[in-house]
Amino acid sequence: MENSSVFLPIIGLLLALWTGAAVWLMLKASRDSQAAAGHRKAARRLSRMVEEGPAIPLLVRVDGRIEAPDRFARWIGLDKVPEYLSELAGGEDMGLSEEQVEQLSANVRRTQKSAKPFKMALRPPGSRKSLALRGALADPAVSPSGAALIWVFDFTETEDELARLGEEAARARDDFGALVGLIEAAPMPMWFRGADMQLRLVNKAYVEAVGAKSADQVVAEQIELVEKVGGRSAAQVAQQAADRRQPIERILSATINNARRTIRVTDLPLVGEGIAGYAVDIEEMEEQAREFRAFREAQRSMLDQLSIGVGQFDSQHRMTFANQPFHRVFSLPPGVVNERTTFEQMLMIARENGRIPEVRDFPAWRKELAEWFQLDETEEVAWPLPDSTHLRLVAQPLPDGGLVLIAEDQTEQLALSATRDTLLRTRTATFDSLFEALAVFAPDGHLELWNRGFPLAWGLEGEVLDGHPQVDELLEAIAGQLADPKQITEIGQTIRSATLDRKNSRGRIALADGRTLDYAGVPLPDGNGLLTILDVTASQQAEEALRERNRALEEADAVMTRFLANMSYEFRTPLTSIGGFAELLAQGIAGELTPQAQEYVQAITMSVGKLTAQVENVLDLSQSEAGLMPLRKTKLEVLPFIEQIVRKRESRIIENGLTLDVKGNANKVVEADRQQMQRAIGHLLDNAIANTPRGGRILIDIAKRRGLNRIVISDNGAGMSQHELARALEGIRMSADGKGIERRQGLGIPLARQLVEAHGGTLDIQSRKNAGTTATITLP
């Protein structure tokens, strides 16, 4: 009993311990179960995260076995992950290629041996993906046996993006290079400033403009293209543009290539920091603008001188210019241009002044005219005004939307046109009534106009000319009417000379019917050529008759000249005998003469001398007129020669109570026949002595002008009328009827003229009744 009481507590304690241990085990099992569930959940979450992650782990053990998710198999084009690394090569278009597997195996072995990580990229043939592999020795917690852990990344999209970015970068580099080359090759100076407004880059044109050696020198020395303007430097203006974040453009003068030029400078803020600038040379543009303004002013000044009205409107229909005729045509008041009167207002003013046609609906009509500004072509209209004025309007649209309106008053022109039509009809009638045959040819050679006498002159039918034939066709028809058809080329050349060469030409041609035609080609002001034809058959016959008569007269004149010469010689012999016998009687050979007989002998001697002189004059004159006067020229000193002639007549001058003065230079020398020139001057001097009354004066002046020797013999005697002078200068001539000889008033003056002209000189005699006579001898 005692033992049972002892064992019961022990059994109870054991039961209690067992129960406690069972409870603890149950609690622990419950906690382990919960932890295991948590680990499974975490493992699934980690597995899902790995599955969804951008990289796939690939574990390669030392024996070549591999562990990887199924996603890796899909990435490389396999159905499932193989057991060994060497089995990743799945064949054509599946898995990796043999070369890729071999390279990967080599990298894995190197990493397993040396723990050196590796990187590689590959594109599986069976997949379009681009994979990046990052391998390293696996942590012992992952695989304690020295396995290699490889992370496989899919960077297909990244590679495409990189390729695209690379292409864009390449294009950007090319564009940047092209832009740099363009800026460098730009003809205008360009530059870039940094945030501190200092020059950073300049192009070649900038370097040349400032005369620097290189762009580096410009940047190093900060050589500015533009000097200070208004106290502000180019950098300060650029800073102002940067502060405003707006471009600043200005026009100023600068020295470009050692010459002052007008340039437009622009400072342009960039999106980032910095200021870009460029300068455009506008010197030529400014010069052209000045020339354009001058041209416009000159044009408007010229338009003011025209009789045609010209007005100009801008795209807003406002009047910008109107010359004076335009004001007059539309009766516009002064100041319409300055007031910028619109086209519609101008029509209203013209309507009030009765300078537009009568229209029923003026607003609609005005609106219709306003459409001229939108036309593509020139519009031309005629305006008959109520006061019978006719206006011609030309509306010329301008490219800028403006309009040029030209108004011409054609009232007088229409009247002149009517008058011209009347004149043309009159001309045609006159043309046909002319005695001459006329034809007008155009420069291209066709017959334009002719009168009725033209075909008749050539013996042609009128129908030949109806088609306005060409010259060649017409000449072919005329050739058959000529006595010598080959001469037709001369007529053709005459027509060409008048139309093309613009020269006058003429000729004469014989027709087969015996007629003779004179033709002439005359260029006309309008470029055409006129051919005139005149039938000269009758005049030619008359001309031949006149020539025959002229030859007869010339032969009669020669007979007369020979007769006078023969008679002169025939007269000289008896005169010499008479003179000789008279001298013998005067010497007393026949006995002593009474005083009365002495006077008779003296009279005979004087008469013989005068008659001998006259015979000599007639002989010399006949020889001179026949061109047979013999000359023996020698050098004569004019002044002593004249003095010698005067001394021979000194007694007569004194007896007549005259005064004679001789003026001149003693150095004057001429080549002349002494005897013949002495006779010529003597005759003129004798004439002056004979016609000068007592107390008169005779002057002989010797001078040289323009290389010619002049001997002037003047007197203040009775002089001669023009009729008397003409008679004195005439020689012996046949009478008007050709049957006799007309006497002259004396042989002295005609003989003197013939002798002077035989020396190559001239004799000019000026005389007035009761005012004296002046004879001027000019010798070479």
JSON list of C-alpha atoms in Angstrom, two decimals, residues 435-439 441 451 453-458 478 491 509 511 515-520 530-536:
[
{"chain": "A", "resi": 435, "resn": "PHE", "atom": "CA", "xyz": [3.95, 110.03, -163.43]},
{"chain": "A", "resi": 436, "resn": "GLU", "atom": "CA", "xyz": [6.63, 107.79, -161.91]},
{"chain": "A", "resi": 437, "resn": "ALA", "atom": "CA", "xyz": [6.05, 104.10, -161.25]},
{"chain": "A", "resi": 438, "resn": "LEU", "atom": "CA", "xyz": [6.52, 103.31, -157.54]},
{"chain": "A", "resi": 439, "resn": "ALA", "atom": "CA", "xyz": [6.73, 100.16, -155.43]},
{"chain": "A", "resi": 441, "resn": "PHE", "atom": "CA", "xyz": [9.26, 96.47, -150.56]},
{"chain": "A", "resi": 451, "resn": "ASN", "atom": "CA", "xyz": [0.83, 102.25, -157.93]},
{"chain": "A", "resi": 453, "resn": "GLY", "atom": "CA", "xyz": [2.11, 102.71, -163.24]},
{"chain": "A", "resi": 454, "resn": "PHE", "atom": "CA", "xyz": [4.43, 100.04, -161.78]},
{"chain": "A", "resi": 455, "resn": "PRO", "atom": "CA", "xyz": [3.16, 97.00, -163.73]},
{"chain": "A", "resi": 456, "resn": "LEU", "atom": "CA", "xyz": [2.66, 99.17, -166.83]},
{"chain": "A", "resi": 457, "resn": "ALA", "atom": "CA", "xyz": [6.28, 100.35, -166.70]},
{"chain": "A", "resi": 458, "resn": "TRP", "atom": "CA", "xyz": [7.54, 96.76, -166.79]},
{"chain": "A", "resi": 478, "resn": "ILE", "atom": "CA", "xyz": [10.36, 91.18, -165.08]},
{"chain": "A", "resi": 491, "resn": "ILE", "atom": "CA", "xyz": [17.51, 95.54, -160.07]},
{"chain": "A", "resi": 509, "resn": "ILE", "atom": "CA", "xyz": [17.98, 99.48, -168.04]},
{"chain": "A", "resi": 511, "resn": "LEU", "atom": "CA", "xyz": [13.52, 96.86, -172.24]},
{"chain": "A", "resi": 515, "resn": "ARG", "atom": "CA", "xyz": [12.03, 101.68, -174.03]},
{"chain": "A", "resi": 516, "resn": "THR", "atom": "CA", "xyz": [14.62, 102.84, -171.50]},
{"chain": "A", "resi": 517, "resn": "LEU", "atom": "CA", "xyz": [13.83, 103.01, -167.78]},
{"chain": "A", "resi": 518, "resn": "ASP", "atom": "CA", "xyz": [15.67, 104.81, -164.99]},
{"chain": "A", "resi": 519, "resn": "TYR", "atom": "CA", "xyz": [15.23, 103.12, -161.59]},
{"chain": "A", "resi": 520, "resn": "ALA", "atom": "CA", "xyz": [16.33, 104.12, -158.09]},
{"chain": "A", "resi": 530, "resn": "LEU", "atom": "CA", "xyz": [11.10, 102.36, -152.26]},
{"chain": "A", "resi": 531, "resn": "LEU", "atom": "CA", "xyz": [11.77, 101.48, -155.89]},
{"chain": "A", "resi": 532, "resn": "THR", "atom": "CA", "xyz": [11.00, 104.26, -158.39]},
{"chain": "A", "resi": 533, "resn": "ILE", "atom": "CA", "xyz": [10.87, 103.72, -162.16]},
{"chain": "A", "resi": 534, "resn": "LEU", "atom": "CA", "xyz": [10.80, 106.48, -164.78]},
{"chain": "A", "resi": 535, "resn": "ASP", "atom": "CA", "xyz": [10.47, 106.03, -168.53]},
{"chain": "A", "resi": 536, "resn": "VAL", "atom": "CA", "xyz": [13.32, 108.16, -169.92]}
]
